[in-house]
mmCIF file of C-alpha atoms and ligand atoms in Angstrom:
data_model
loop_
_atom_site.group_PDB
_atom_site.id
_atom_site.type_symbol
_atom_site.label_atom_id
_atom_site.label_comp_id
_atom_site.label_asym_id
_atom_site.label_seq_id
_atom_site.Cartn_x
_atom_site.Cartn_y
_atom_site.Cartn_z
ATOM 1 C CA MET U 1 30.563 28.213 -39.319
ATOM 2 C CA LEU U 2 29.503 26.552 -42.584
ATOM 3 C CA PRO U 3 27.847 29.160 -44.809
ATOM 4 C CA PHE U 4 24.663 27.139 -45.466
ATOM 5 C CA LEU U 5 23.820 26.608 -41.763
ATOM 6 C CA ARG U 6 21.306 28.839 -39.969
ATOM 7 C CA PRO U 7 23.435 31.315 -37.994
ATOM 8 C CA GLU U 8 21.522 30.726 -34.746
ATOM 9 C CA LEU U 9 22.746 27.129 -34.679
ATOM 10 C CA ALA U 10 26.166 28.514 -33.704
ATOM 11 C CA ASN U 11 24.813 28.909 -30.168
ATOM 12 C CA CYS U 12 23.095 25.512 -29.898
ATOM 13 C CA GLN U 13 24.672 23.118 -27.439
ATOM 14 C CA PRO U 14 23.951 19.411 -27.804
ATOM 15 C CA TYR U 15 22.452 17.489 -24.901
ATOM 16 C CA HIS U 16 25.321 15.558 -23.313
ATOM 17 C CA PRO U 17 24.151 11.984 -23.132
ATOM 18 C CA ASN U 18 25.742 9.109 -21.255
ATOM 19 C CA PRO U 19 29.486 9.410 -21.641
ATOM 20 C CA GLY U 20 30.512 6.309 -23.522
ATOM 21 C CA GLY U 21 34.030 5.195 -24.275
ATOM 22 C CA ASP U 22 36.440 6.502 -21.672
ATOM 23 C CA ALA U 23 34.135 6.130 -18.684
ATOM 24 C CA ILE U 24 34.996 3.194 -16.450
ATOM 25 C CA ALA U 25 31.814 3.666 -14.468
ATOM 26 C CA LEU U 26 30.467 0.776 -12.487
ATOM 27 C CA ASP U 27 27.346 2.550 -11.351
ATOM 28 C CA ILE U 28 25.435 4.499 -13.982
ATOM 29 C CA LEU U 29 23.378 6.850 -11.850
ATOM 30 C CA ASP U 30 23.211 9.915 -14.082
ATOM 31 C CA THR U 31 20.173 9.243 -16.295
ATOM 32 C CA ASN U 32 17.445 8.048 -13.900
ATOM 33 C CA GLU U 33 16.918 4.682 -15.538
ATOM 34 C CA CYS U 34 15.593 1.695 -13.637
ATOM 35 C CA PRO U 35 18.603 -0.240 -12.286
ATOM 36 C CA TYR U 36 17.097 -3.537 -13.419
ATOM 37 C CA ASP U 37 17.095 -4.872 -16.965
ATOM 38 C CA LEU U 38 13.984 -6.475 -18.442
ATOM 39 C CA PRO U 39 13.453 -9.970 -17.016
ATOM 40 C CA ILE U 40 15.126 -12.538 -19.230
ATOM 41 C CA ALA U 41 11.843 -14.299 -20.039
ATOM 42 C CA LEU U 42 10.459 -11.076 -21.463
ATOM 43 C CA LYS U 43 13.579 -10.506 -23.511
ATOM 44 C CA GLN U 44 13.266 -14.032 -24.830
ATOM 45 C CA THR U 45 9.646 -13.467 -25.791
ATOM 46 C CA LEU U 46 10.694 -10.316 -27.605
ATOM 47 C CA ALA U 47 13.551 -12.077 -29.389
ATOM 48 C CA GLN U 48 11.288 -14.923 -30.373
ATOM 49 C CA ARG U 49 8.672 -12.560 -31.751
ATOM 50 C CA TYR U 50 11.401 -10.844 -33.725
ATOM 51 C CA VAL U 51 12.465 -14.145 -35.264
ATOM 52 C CA GLU U 52 9.002 -15.538 -35.910
ATOM 53 C CA ALA U 53 6.587 -12.681 -36.401
ATOM 54 C CA ILE U 54 8.445 -9.569 -37.560
ATOM 55 C CA ALA U 55 9.254 -9.069 -41.221
ATOM 56 C CA ALA U 56 12.408 -6.969 -41.194
ATOM 57 C CA ASN U 57 11.825 -5.935 -44.803
ATOM 58 C CA ARG U 58 8.465 -4.342 -43.916
ATOM 59 C CA TYR U 59 7.892 -0.904 -42.493
ATOM 60 C CA PRO U 60 6.587 -0.708 -38.931
ATOM 61 C CA ASP U 61 2.911 -0.143 -38.170
ATOM 62 C CA GLY U 62 2.788 3.617 -38.666
ATOM 63 C CA SER U 63 -0.433 3.886 -36.683
ATOM 64 C CA HIS U 64 1.039 2.203 -33.553
ATOM 65 C CA ARG U 65 -2.340 0.539 -33.065
ATOM 66 C CA ASP U 66 -1.479 -2.319 -30.705
ATOM 67 C CA LEU U 67 0.756 -0.116 -28.604
ATOM 68 C CA LYS U 68 -1.826 2.655 -28.391
ATOM 69 C CA GLU U 69 -4.435 0.120 -27.272
ATOM 70 C CA ALA U 70 -2.110 -1.099 -24.527
ATOM 71 C CA ILE U 71 -1.405 2.496 -23.459
ATOM 72 C CA ALA U 72 -5.097 3.435 -23.427
ATOM 73 C CA ASP U 73 -5.785 0.384 -21.278
ATOM 74 C CA TYR U 74 -2.996 1.340 -18.854
ATOM 75 C CA LEU U 75 -4.225 4.933 -18.663
ATOM 76 C CA GLY U 76 -7.762 3.718 -18.010
ATOM 77 C CA GLU U 77 -6.552 2.491 -14.608
ATOM 78 C CA GLN U 78 -5.376 5.980 -13.681
ATOM 79 C CA THR U 79 -8.333 8.276 -14.382
ATOM 80 C CA GLN U 80 -10.201 7.497 -11.145
ATOM 81 C CA GLY U 81 -13.197 6.577 -13.247
ATOM 82 C CA CYS U 82 -13.505 10.153 -14.542
ATOM 83 C CA TRP U 83 -13.124 9.250 -18.211
ATOM 84 C CA LYS U 84 -11.990 6.490 -20.533
ATOM 85 C CA PRO U 85 -8.945 7.175 -22.709
ATOM 86 C CA GLY U 86 -9.129 5.836 -26.280
ATOM 87 C CA LEU U 87 -6.728 5.603 -29.194
ATOM 88 C CA GLU U 88 -7.702 9.124 -30.276
ATOM 89 C CA HIS U 89 -6.266 10.534 -27.023
ATOM 90 C CA VAL U 90 -2.813 9.021 -27.466
ATOM 91 C CA THR U 91 0.221 9.789 -29.639
ATOM 92 C CA VAL U 92 3.464 7.845 -29.511
ATOM 93 C CA GLY U 93 6.955 9.200 -30.068
ATOM 94 C CA ASN U 94 10.527 8.021 -30.454
ATOM 95 C CA GLY U 95 11.128 8.818 -26.819
ATOM 96 C CA SER U 96 9.276 11.709 -25.256
ATOM 97 C CA ASP U 97 12.107 13.801 -26.719
ATOM 98 C CA GLU U 98 10.471 13.435 -30.134
ATOM 99 C CA LEU U 99 7.171 14.569 -28.644
ATOM 100 C CA ILE U 100 8.860 17.642 -27.188
ATOM 101 C CA ARG U 101 10.022 18.586 -30.667
ATOM 102 C CA SER U 102 6.614 17.925 -32.250
ATOM 103 C CA ILE U 103 4.922 20.012 -29.559
ATOM 104 C CA LEU U 104 7.292 22.922 -30.169
ATOM 105 C CA ILE U 105 6.755 22.683 -33.927
ATOM 106 C CA ALA U 106 2.978 22.559 -33.468
ATOM 107 C CA THR U 107 2.782 25.629 -31.250
ATOM 108 C CA CYS U 108 5.695 28.026 -31.570
ATOM 109 C CA LEU U 109 7.541 27.595 -34.868
ATOM 110 C CA GLY U 110 8.138 30.476 -37.256
ATOM 111 C CA GLY U 111 8.099 33.282 -34.723
ATOM 112 C CA GLN U 112 4.535 32.460 -33.619
ATOM 113 C CA GLY U 113 5.234 31.715 -30.009
ATOM 114 C CA SER U 114 7.736 31.445 -27.200
ATOM 115 C CA VAL U 115 7.993 28.692 -24.617
ATOM 116 C CA LEU U 116 7.917 29.123 -20.848
ATOM 117 C CA VAL U 117 9.966 26.988 -18.469
ATOM 118 C CA ALA U 118 10.821 27.299 -14.761
ATOM 119 C CA ASP U 119 14.510 26.678 -14.120
ATOM 120 C CA PRO U 120 16.006 24.439 -13.008
ATOM 121 C CA THR U 121 14.107 21.884 -15.046
ATOM 122 C CA PHE U 122 14.581 19.238 -17.755
ATOM 123 C CA SER U 123 17.072 20.741 -20.192
ATOM 124 C CA MET U 124 15.643 19.230 -23.397
ATOM 125 C CA TYR U 125 12.805 21.783 -23.640
ATOM 126 C CA GLY U 126 15.239 24.681 -24.006
ATOM 127 C CA ILE U 127 17.714 22.730 -26.130
ATOM 128 C CA VAL U 128 15.121 21.661 -28.700
ATOM 129 C CA ALA U 129 13.447 25.086 -28.715
ATOM 130 C CA GLU U 130 16.752 26.729 -29.525
ATOM 131 C CA THR U 131 17.411 24.406 -32.482
ATOM 132 C CA LEU U 132 14.062 25.538 -33.886
ATOM 133 C CA GLY U 133 14.730 29.238 -33.329
ATOM 134 C CA ILE U 134 11.993 29.384 -30.686
ATOM 135 C CA PRO U 135 12.519 31.912 -27.861
ATOM 136 C CA VAL U 136 12.629 30.470 -24.340
ATOM 137 C CA VAL U 137 11.239 32.507 -21.440
ATOM 138 C CA ARG U 138 12.788 31.365 -18.176
ATOM 139 C CA VAL U 139 11.373 32.015 -14.731
ATOM 140 C CA GLY U 140 12.868 30.845 -11.454
ATOM 141 C CA ARG U 141 11.862 28.651 -8.539
ATOM 142 C CA ASP U 142 11.969 29.017 -4.782
ATOM 143 C CA PRO U 143 15.488 27.813 -3.830
ATOM 144 C CA GLN U 144 14.148 25.806 -0.879
ATOM 145 C CA THR U 145 10.828 24.331 -2.026
ATOM 146 C CA TRP U 146 11.587 24.513 -5.761
ATOM 147 C CA GLU U 147 8.062 25.777 -6.360
ATOM 148 C CA MET U 148 7.832 27.804 -9.587
ATOM 149 C CA ASP U 149 7.847 31.579 -9.315
ATOM 150 C CA LEU U 150 4.160 31.846 -10.182
ATOM 151 C CA VAL U 151 4.152 35.654 -10.138
ATOM 152 C CA ALA U 152 6.883 35.704 -12.777
ATOM 153 C CA ALA U 153 5.128 32.944 -14.728
ATOM 154 C CA GLU U 154 1.861 34.893 -14.731
ATOM 155 C CA GLN U 155 3.719 38.003 -15.860
ATOM 156 C CA ALA U 156 5.357 36.043 -18.666
ATOM 157 C CA ILE U 157 2.059 34.796 -20.073
ATOM 158 C CA THR U 158 0.255 38.135 -19.767
ATOM 159 C CA GLN U 159 2.975 40.420 -21.127
ATOM 160 C CA THR U 160 2.053 42.026 -24.416
ATOM 161 C CA GLU U 161 5.540 42.847 -25.714
ATOM 162 C CA GLY U 162 7.425 40.517 -28.017
ATOM 163 C CA VAL U 163 6.548 36.958 -28.997
ATOM 164 C CA PRO U 164 3.594 35.661 -26.923
ATOM 165 C CA VAL U 165 3.992 32.534 -24.802
ATOM 166 C CA ARG U 166 2.177 29.681 -26.585
ATOM 167 C CA LEU U 167 3.562 26.773 -24.587
ATOM 168 C CA CYS U 168 4.555 25.995 -21.021
ATOM 169 C CA PHE U 169 6.434 22.878 -19.905
ATOM 170 C CA VAL U 170 6.229 21.606 -16.333
ATOM 171 C CA VAL U 171 7.565 18.335 -14.952
ATOM 172 C CA HIS U 172 5.614 16.420 -12.311
ATOM 173 C CA PRO U 173 7.751 15.629 -10.335
ATOM 174 C CA ASN U 174 10.402 18.022 -11.597
ATOM 175 C CA SER U 175 13.860 17.033 -12.746
ATOM 176 C CA PRO U 176 16.447 17.640 -11.323
ATOM 177 C CA THR U 177 14.798 18.826 -8.091
ATOM 178 C CA ALA U 178 12.399 15.860 -7.614
ATOM 179 C CA ASN U 179 9.471 17.902 -6.227
ATOM 180 C CA PRO U 180 5.904 17.193 -7.392
ATOM 181 C CA LEU U 181 3.611 20.058 -8.449
ATOM 182 C CA THR U 182 2.163 21.870 -5.457
ATOM 183 C CA GLU U 183 -1.508 22.722 -5.114
ATOM 184 C CA ALA U 184 -0.680 26.366 -5.931
ATOM 185 C CA GLU U 185 1.147 25.349 -9.094
ATOM 186 C CA THR U 186 -1.664 23.051 -10.196
ATOM 187 C CA ASP U 187 -4.209 25.805 -9.539
ATOM 188 C CA TRP U 188 -2.152 28.125 -11.688
ATOM 189 C CA LEU U 189 -2.012 25.561 -14.511
ATOM 190 C CA ARG U 190 -5.812 25.180 -14.308
ATOM 191 C CA GLN U 191 -6.319 28.838 -15.160
ATOM 192 C CA VAL U 192 -3.709 29.197 -17.916
ATOM 193 C CA PRO U 193 -5.723 30.663 -20.816
ATOM 194 C CA PRO U 194 -6.774 28.347 -23.645
ATOM 195 C CA GLN U 195 -4.416 29.897 -26.214
ATOM 196 C CA ILE U 196 -1.432 28.472 -24.297
ATOM 197 C CA LEU U 197 -0.634 24.758 -24.327
ATOM 198 C CA VAL U 198 0.419 23.328 -20.949
ATOM 199 C CA VAL U 199 2.575 20.210 -21.150
ATOM 200 C CA ILE U 200 2.755 18.200 -17.944
ATOM 201 C CA ASP U 201 5.717 15.851 -18.251
ATOM 202 C CA GLU U 202 4.993 12.855 -16.031
ATOM 203 C CA ALA U 203 8.140 10.907 -16.901
ATOM 204 C CA TYR U 204 8.363 9.758 -13.259
ATOM 205 C CA PHE U 205 4.669 8.985 -12.713
ATOM 206 C CA GLU U 206 5.245 5.364 -11.790
ATOM 207 C CA PHE U 207 7.478 6.488 -8.909
ATOM 208 C CA SER U 208 5.399 9.421 -7.689
ATOM 209 C CA GLY U 209 1.979 7.827 -8.140
ATOM 210 C CA GLU U 210 0.697 11.343 -8.858
ATOM 211 C CA THR U 211 -0.969 12.298 -12.110
ATOM 212 C CA LEU U 212 -3.277 15.000 -13.454
ATOM 213 C CA LEU U 213 -4.787 12.536 -15.932
ATOM 214 C CA ALA U 214 -8.240 12.546 -14.308
ATOM 215 C CA GLU U 215 -8.605 16.269 -15.072
ATOM 216 C CA LEU U 216 -7.488 16.129 -18.675
ATOM 217 C CA PRO U 217 -10.962 16.318 -20.303
ATOM 218 C CA GLN U 218 -11.620 19.654 -18.560
ATOM 219 C CA HIS U 219 -8.463 21.127 -20.107
ATOM 220 C CA PRO U 220 -8.180 20.857 -23.883
ATOM 221 C CA ASN U 221 -4.973 22.922 -23.571
ATOM 222 C CA TRP U 222 -3.229 20.302 -21.429
ATOM 223 C CA LEU U 223 -1.038 17.502 -22.721
ATOM 224 C CA ILE U 224 0.439 14.857 -20.428
ATOM 225 C CA THR U 225 3.630 13.168 -21.603
ATOM 226 C CA ARG U 226 5.108 9.942 -20.272
ATOM 227 C CA THR U 227 7.990 7.661 -21.149
ATOM 228 C CA PHE U 228 8.931 3.985 -21.204
ATOM 229 C CA SER U 229 12.537 4.956 -20.427
ATOM 230 C CA LYS U 230 12.302 5.050 -16.640
ATOM 231 C CA ALA U 231 10.089 2.744 -14.543
ATOM 232 C CA LEU U 232 9.178 0.556 -17.535
ATOM 233 C CA ARG U 233 12.859 -0.243 -18.193
ATOM 234 C CA LEU U 234 12.930 0.410 -21.941
ATOM 235 C CA ALA U 235 15.358 3.311 -22.318
ATOM 236 C CA ALA U 236 17.186 1.330 -25.026
ATOM 237 C CA HIS U 237 14.068 1.280 -27.189
ATOM 238 C CA ARG U 238 13.120 4.993 -27.166
ATOM 239 C CA VAL U 239 9.367 5.080 -26.589
ATOM 240 C CA GLY U 240 7.340 7.939 -25.142
ATOM 241 C CA TYR U 241 3.701 8.969 -25.394
ATOM 242 C CA GLY U 242 1.420 11.946 -25.050
ATOM 243 C CA VAL U 243 -2.195 12.045 -23.843
ATOM 244 C CA GLY U 244 -4.566 14.877 -24.615
ATOM 245 C CA ASP U 245 -7.487 16.294 -26.514
ATOM 246 C CA PRO U 246 -8.120 14.401 -29.796
ATOM 247 C CA GLN U 247 -7.667 17.560 -31.897
ATOM 248 C CA LEU U 248 -4.302 18.251 -30.324
ATOM 249 C CA ILE U 249 -3.319 14.594 -30.738
ATOM 250 C CA ALA U 250 -4.344 14.731 -34.412
ATOM 251 C CA ALA U 251 -2.071 17.758 -34.940
ATOM 252 C CA LEU U 252 0.875 16.006 -33.288
ATOM 253 C CA GLU U 253 0.217 12.899 -35.393
ATOM 254 C CA ALA U 254 0.261 15.045 -38.520
ATOM 255 C CA ILE U 255 3.658 16.489 -37.637
ATOM 256 C CA ARG U 256 5.521 13.325 -36.772
ATOM 257 C CA LEU U 257 7.469 11.255 -39.282
ATOM 258 C CA PRO U 258 5.363 8.366 -40.609
ATOM 259 C CA TYR U 259 7.476 5.474 -39.302
ATOM 260 C CA ASN U 260 8.911 7.084 -36.209
ATOM 261 C CA LEU U 261 8.937 3.973 -34.073
ATOM 262 C CA PRO U 262 10.680 0.726 -35.090
ATOM 263 C CA THR U 263 8.627 -2.449 -34.957
ATOM 264 C CA VAL U 264 10.767 -3.976 -32.223
ATOM 265 C CA ALA U 265 10.344 -0.873 -30.059
ATOM 266 C CA GLN U 266 6.559 -0.974 -30.481
ATOM 267 C CA LEU U 267 6.518 -4.636 -29.576
ATOM 268 C CA ALA U 268 8.804 -4.132 -26.578
ATOM 269 C CA ALA U 269 6.607 -1.341 -25.217
ATOM 270 C CA THR U 270 3.423 -3.347 -25.749
ATOM 271 C CA LEU U 271 4.954 -6.354 -23.982
ATOM 272 C CA ALA U 272 6.186 -4.139 -21.142
ATOM 273 C CA LEU U 273 2.665 -2.868 -20.537
ATOM 274 C CA GLN U 274 1.230 -6.360 -20.705
ATOM 275 C CA SER U 275 3.804 -7.336 -18.060
ATOM 276 C CA ARG U 276 3.499 -4.145 -16.061
ATOM 277 C CA SER U 277 2.613 -5.739 -12.746
ATOM 278 C CA GLN U 278 5.880 -7.667 -12.885
ATOM 279 C CA LEU U 279 7.974 -4.683 -14.031
ATOM 280 C CA LEU U 280 6.437 -2.225 -11.601
ATOM 281 C CA SER U 281 6.787 -4.625 -8.677
ATOM 282 C CA ALA U 282 10.376 -3.354 -8.316
ATOM 283 C CA ILE U 283 9.173 0.128 -7.430
ATOM 284 C CA PRO U 284 8.288 -0.228 -3.723
ATOM 285 C CA GLU U 285 11.819 -1.446 -2.988
ATOM 286 C CA LEU U 286 13.302 1.432 -5.006
ATOM 287 C CA LEU U 287 11.250 3.899 -2.982
ATOM 288 C CA VAL U 288 12.435 2.376 0.281
ATOM 289 C CA GLU U 289 15.995 2.608 -1.028
ATOM 290 C CA ARG U 290 15.430 6.202 -2.062
ATOM 291 C CA ASP U 291 14.217 7.142 1.391
ATOM 292 C CA ARG U 292 17.117 5.347 3.031
ATOM 293 C CA LEU U 293 19.632 7.127 0.806
ATOM 294 C CA TYR U 294 17.863 10.430 1.487
ATOM 295 C CA HIS U 295 18.241 9.940 5.242
ATOM 296 C CA ASP U 296 21.865 8.846 4.936
ATOM 297 C CA LEU U 297 22.716 11.884 2.797
ATOM 298 C CA GLN U 298 20.831 14.168 5.158
ATOM 299 C CA ALA U 299 23.200 13.058 7.888
ATOM 300 C CA LEU U 300 26.191 14.460 5.983
ATOM 301 C CA PRO U 301 26.618 18.057 7.179
ATOM 302 C CA GLN U 302 28.463 19.089 4.012
ATOM 303 C CA LEU U 303 25.439 18.378 1.812
ATOM 304 C CA GLN U 304 21.900 19.581 1.427
ATOM 305 C CA VAL U 305 19.488 17.012 0.005
ATOM 306 C CA TRP U 306 15.857 17.525 -0.952
ATOM 307 C CA PRO U 307 12.905 15.151 -0.505
ATOM 308 C CA SER U 308 12.065 13.262 -3.682
ATOM 309 C CA ALA U 309 8.856 12.029 -5.292
ATOM 310 C CA ALA U 310 10.855 10.317 -8.046
ATOM 311 C CA ASN U 311 13.701 7.797 -8.411
ATOM 312 C CA PHE U 312 16.504 10.312 -7.934
ATOM 313 C CA LEU U 313 17.787 12.758 -5.353
ATOM 314 C CA PHE U 314 18.975 16.314 -5.825
ATOM 315 C CA VAL U 315 21.923 17.335 -3.678
ATOM 316 C CA LYS U 316 23.832 20.561 -3.233
ATOM 317 C CA ALA U 317 27.139 21.032 -1.486
ATOM 318 C CA ASN U 318 27.685 23.595 1.223
ATOM 319 C CA ASP U 319 30.041 26.490 0.568
ATOM 320 C CA SER U 320 33.240 24.658 1.445
ATOM 321 C CA LEU U 321 32.850 22.141 -1.392
ATOM 322 C CA ARG U 322 32.808 22.508 -5.135
ATOM 323 C CA VAL U 323 30.198 20.391 -6.895
ATOM 324 C CA THR U 324 32.508 19.918 -9.868
ATOM 325 C CA ASP U 325 35.153 18.408 -7.575
ATOM 326 C CA LEU U 326 32.608 16.119 -5.932
ATOM 327 C CA ALA U 327 31.337 14.885 -9.293
ATOM 328 C CA ALA U 328 34.899 14.247 -10.466
ATOM 329 C CA GLN U 329 35.760 12.365 -7.264
ATOM 330 C CA LEU U 330 32.641 10.265 -7.591
ATOM 331 C CA LYS U 331 33.411 9.440 -11.197
ATOM 332 C CA ALA U 332 36.983 8.473 -10.319
ATOM 333 C CA GLN U 333 35.512 5.932 -7.891
ATOM 334 C CA GLY U 334 33.105 4.586 -10.510
ATOM 335 C CA THR U 335 29.894 6.393 -9.610
ATOM 336 C CA LEU U 336 28.427 8.475 -12.429
ATOM 337 C CA VAL U 337 25.985 11.184 -11.386
ATOM 338 C CA ARG U 338 24.631 14.182 -13.254
ATOM 339 C CA GLN U 339 26.022 17.585 -12.421
ATOM 340 C CA THR U 340 23.325 20.144 -13.073
ATOM 341 C CA ALA U 341 21.727 23.299 -11.685
ATOM 342 C CA GLY U 342 24.593 23.872 -9.260
ATOM 343 C CA GLY U 343 24.145 20.460 -7.685
ATOM 344 C CA LEU U 344 24.169 16.733 -8.300
ATOM 345 C CA ARG U 345 21.260 14.621 -9.458
ATOM 346 C CA ILE U 346 21.760 11.081 -8.257
ATOM 347 C CA THR U 347 19.673 8.185 -9.536
ATOM 348 C CA VAL U 348 18.492 5.645 -6.972
ATOM 349 C CA GLY U 349 20.000 2.336 -8.028
ATOM 350 C CA SER U 350 20.085 -1.178 -6.622
ATOM 351 C CA PRO U 351 20.760 -1.532 -2.875
ATOM 352 C CA ALA U 352 24.436 -2.289 -3.555
ATOM 353 C CA GLU U 353 24.770 0.710 -5.850
ATOM 354 C CA ASN U 354 23.184 3.010 -3.294
ATOM 355 C CA GLN U 355 25.523 1.731 -0.617
ATOM 356 C CA ARG U 356 28.437 2.582 -2.892
ATOM 357 C CA THR U 357 26.943 5.989 -3.684
ATOM 358 C CA LEU U 358 26.952 6.799 0.008
ATOM 359 C CA SER U 359 30.473 5.569 0.701
ATOM 360 C CA HIS U 360 31.889 7.102 -2.490
ATOM 361 C CA LEU U 361 30.293 10.414 -1.532
ATOM 362 C CA GLN U 362 31.779 10.245 1.941
ATOM 363 C CA ILE U 363 35.212 9.610 0.441
ATOM 364 C CA ALA U 364 34.688 12.332 -2.183
ATOM 365 C CA ILE U 365 33.772 14.833 0.533
ATOM 366 C CA ALA U 366 36.813 13.939 2.625
ATOM 367 C CA GLN U 367 39.131 14.246 -0.382
ATOM 368 C CA THR U 368 37.605 17.473 -1.588
ATOM 369 C CA LEU U 369 37.809 18.993 1.886
ATOM 370 C CA GLN U 370 41.480 18.126 2.286
ATOM 371 C CA PRO U 371 43.527 21.324 2.223
ATOM 372 C CA LEU U 372 45.876 21.482 -0.716
ATOM 373 C CA ALA U 373 49.475 20.734 0.222
HETATM 374 C C1 LIG J 1 13.968 10.961 -18.668
HETATM 375 C C2 LIG J 1 12.975 12.010 -18.956
HETATM 376 C C3 LIG J 1 12.184 11.934 -20.089
HETATM 377 C C4 LIG J 1 12.270 10.739 -20.992
HETATM 378 O O1 LIG J 1 12.662 11.046 -22.254
HETATM 379 P P1 LIG J 1 12.675 9.898 -23.353
HETATM 380 O O2 LIG J 1 13.008 10.661 -24.596
HETATM 381 O O3 LIG J 1 11.293 9.306 -23.391
HETATM 382 O O4 LIG J 1 13.690 8.894 -22.960
HETATM 383 C C5 LIG J 1 11.256 12.928 -20.323
HETATM 384 N N1 LIG J 1 11.112 13.950 -19.472
HETATM 385 C C6 LIG J 1 11.856 14.051 -18.360
HETATM 386 C C7 LIG J 1 11.644 15.168 -17.414
HETATM 387 C C8 LIG J 1 12.813 13.091 -18.081
HETATM 388 O O5 LIG J 1 13.558 13.193 -16.982
#
């Protein structure tokens, strides 16, 4: 280890993104993106704006004003008339990954707090916390319903030994298990004491249709995060946002780097929201496809598959099969899925991709089951 590096970095493992290079994958179903690119007319508008209206020699708008206005307008449709989000409720990040880091810095850095997560969940919370030397407290979930172990969670936030929990991340619906928050979980979040920040990651909101946004004003210790990387088809541009109490938003704005979001990314996200009815019109078909794939996978006795409120399915193999072998067999046939939490997380793709997922899985199961010669 290089002598100038912090020793704890020796244990940090990078997030393994899309395998580039050697992969010959046809179907990229490991990162839960939308299977459809931006419509060509939108791309052309974006390209034209780049040519005609963007000065490449100038820094981006560091206040993200136009984008925040578009986001506030979008959010206004989702509060059930309970309140009206404004620019002061919104912060924008270079992907919600950047927000995760800002949130950790704002709450837990320097030995001041630990972060609570319920495994299995999105791995970035733990990965980023560890790079910052922030302790991670992990509780479990029910292995059938995937509901958080709320008794353990309550114990974690009330214990008086060690570094106090200052932050709790939940995903709604969770990744990789695809379950939305239950009423019991939401009730628990409602009574988390005010000295702990609750982050509700709604990366898959556009698929689930479920949000806690309407309740936000009652909970100054809640922050909802979202992303443009999934339903809004902009993973290439790295845009995420957080919604919460103006004081919390002001703190997150103070932490972030001044020009964190390139001009083209801001423009792309603003255009995507202006065209949201077109972009989101693909979702009903994706949900039908998801349910079809769920039923088809349910019919395979070697697998267990869970219901999903998102655009992916979580699958485990019964005892006779090794998940690692299944993932390898799928990859060899050109279907990339994510192996995680002792199972496979499979993105719902286009109808043709989903058909291949099913047949490649059937072949993978048959090959994996074959007794070795
Ligand atoms: C995909 C995903 C995100 C999105 O992250 P970005 O950095 O905005 O691309 C955030 N949270 C969860 C749970 C996700 O699955």
